[in-house]
Amino acid sequence: EMVLTQSPGTLCLSPGERATLSCRASQSISSSYLAWYQQKPGQAPRLLIYAASSRATGIPDRFSGRGSGTDFTLTITGLEPEDFAVYYCQHYGSTPTCTFGQGTKLEIK
Amino acid sequence: QLQLQESGPGLVKPSDTLSLTCTVSGGPISSSLYYWGWIRQPPGKGLQYVGSIFYSGSMHSNPSLNSRVTVSIKTSESQFSLKLSSVAAADTAVYYCARIPYCSGGSCYGWSNYVDVWGKGTTVTVSS
């Protein structure tokens, strides 16, 4: 069964800095079937990236995704105050279920 | 703009059946373009796919939930529902209803795709 491991668990940065979040898969992910979500306290997740690098509708271009195989990255350039949240990766396009990572919390330093 | 709204009891007794409904507004539920699903999040933890349904009635559920999941749809009422039987404390979570695109980027994944629209979520506590 696929396991997604996100690192670091917590990332402390200041507004304006660049954030790099990692998602590592236990098996190779074909065709980059990987998505990223942002979740703020008390809110539902929001889709940011799908197909590893495609931004969802309305997502600012400071969010970018890349990767293939087992290693994927979400990068946020020029952190805004509203970007501090928890980020999850998700593998889809497989059976018997789709899988989420455990999350990375992005905190203000 | 499409909106999803969960409803149902916030407290369920152990061994009982959890029942939730999601009402879809602002768009058709009878569409071959989407699955309609449930994702849950235990307190302080990550996300778990629970199950989903197509407008035709084709259903899929997470095998780790040991066949306790039933997802159904009422297209005439723009609603789909979740039933989770024999609940225990581990089923305490925020339950989100969700729209799952059937296809994207020229490929079709059925139920196993990303979620592009989420409901606000409803908290369900399992306790006597």
PDB file of N, CA and C in Angstrom, chain B residues 14-15 42-43 86-93 124-127:
ATOM      1  N   PRO B  14     -21.509   4.453  20.299  1.00  0.00           N
ATOM      2  CA  PRO B  14     -20.715   3.314  19.818  1.00  0.00           C
ATOM      3  C   PRO B  14     -21.614   2.166  19.392  1.00  0.00           C
ATOM      4  N   SER B  15     -21.237   1.509  18.317  1.00  0.00           N
ATOM      5  CA  SER B  15     -21.916   0.376  17.673  1.00  0.00           C
ATOM      6  C   SER B  15     -23.108   0.811  16.825  1.00  0.00           C
ATOM      7  N   PRO B  42      -9.828  12.851  11.572  1.00  0.00           N
ATOM      8  CA  PRO B  42      -9.879  12.748  13.042  1.00  0.00           C
ATOM      9  C   PRO B  42      -9.237  13.978  13.684  1.00  0.00           C
ATOM     10  N   PRO B  43      -9.610  14.272  14.916  1.00  0.00           N
ATOM     11  CA  PRO B  43      -9.079  15.468  15.588  1.00  0.00           C
ATOM     12  C   PRO B  43      -7.557  15.506  15.584  1.00  0.00           C
ATOM     13  N   SER B  86     -21.541   0.300  12.750  1.00  0.00           N
ATOM     14  CA  SER B  86     -20.725  -0.228  13.863  1.00  0.00           C
ATOM     15  C   SER B  86     -19.613   0.744  14.256  1.00  0.00           C
ATOM     16  N   VAL B  87     -19.974   1.977  14.500  1.00  0.00           N
ATOM     17  CA  VAL B  87     -18.961   2.991  14.763  1.00  0.00           C
ATOM     18  C   VAL B  87     -18.313   2.792  16.129  1.00  0.00           C
ATOM     19  N   ALA B  88     -17.088   3.281  16.224  1.00  0.00           N
ATOM     20  CA  ALA B  88     -16.329   3.272  17.472  1.00  0.00           C
ATOM     21  C   ALA B  88     -15.681   4.642  17.633  1.00  0.00           C
ATOM     22  N   ALA B  89     -14.997   4.833  18.750  1.00  0.00           N
ATOM     23  CA  ALA B  89     -14.382   6.137  19.026  1.00  0.00           C
ATOM     24  C   ALA B  89     -13.433   6.563  17.910  1.00  0.00           C
ATOM     25  N   ALA B  90     -12.800   5.604  17.273  1.00  0.00           N
ATOM     26  CA  ALA B  90     -11.858   5.923  16.189  1.00  0.00           C
ATOM     27  C   ALA B  90     -12.532   6.551  14.970  1.00  0.00           C
ATOM     28  N   ASP B  91     -13.846   6.486  14.935  1.00  0.00           N
ATOM     29  CA  ASP B  91     -14.578   7.103  13.816  1.00  0.00           C
ATOM     30  C   ASP B  91     -14.936   8.561  14.104  1.00  0.00           C
ATOM     31  N   THR B  92     -14.577   9.048  15.284  1.00  0.00           N
ATOM     32  CA  THR B  92     -14.769  10.460  15.599  1.00  0.00           C
ATOM     33  C   THR B  92     -13.900  11.309  14.673  1.00  0.00           C
ATOM     34  N   ALA B  93     -14.524  12.251  13.982  1.00  0.00           N
ATOM     35  CA  ALA B  93     -13.786  13.025  12.984  1.00  0.00           C
ATOM     36  C   ALA B  93     -14.652  14.153  12.450  1.00  0.00           C
ATOM     37  N   VAL B 124     -18.418  14.847  13.834  1.00  0.00           N
ATOM     38  CA  VAL B 124     -19.164  13.729  14.396  1.00  0.00           C
ATOM     39  C   VAL B 124     -18.342  13.114  15.520  1.00  0.00           C
ATOM     40  N   THR B 125     -18.949  13.034  16.677  1.00  0.00           N
ATOM     41  CA  THR B 125     -18.309  12.428  17.847  1.00  0.00           C
ATOM     42  C   THR B 125     -19.000  11.118  18.175  1.00  0.00           C
ATOM     43  N   VAL B 126     -18.205  10.078  18.367  1.00  0.00           N
ATOM     44  CA  VAL B 126     -18.756   8.786  18.771  1.00  0.00           C
ATOM     45  C   VAL B 126     -18.511   8.633  20.257  1.00  0.00           C
ATOM     46  N   SER B 127     -19.585   8.625  21.014  1.00  0.00           N
ATOM     47  CA  SER B 127     -19.482   8.539  22.469  1.00  0.00           C
ATOM     48  C   SER B 127     -20.822   8.116  23.048  1.00  0.00           C
TER      49      SER B 127
END
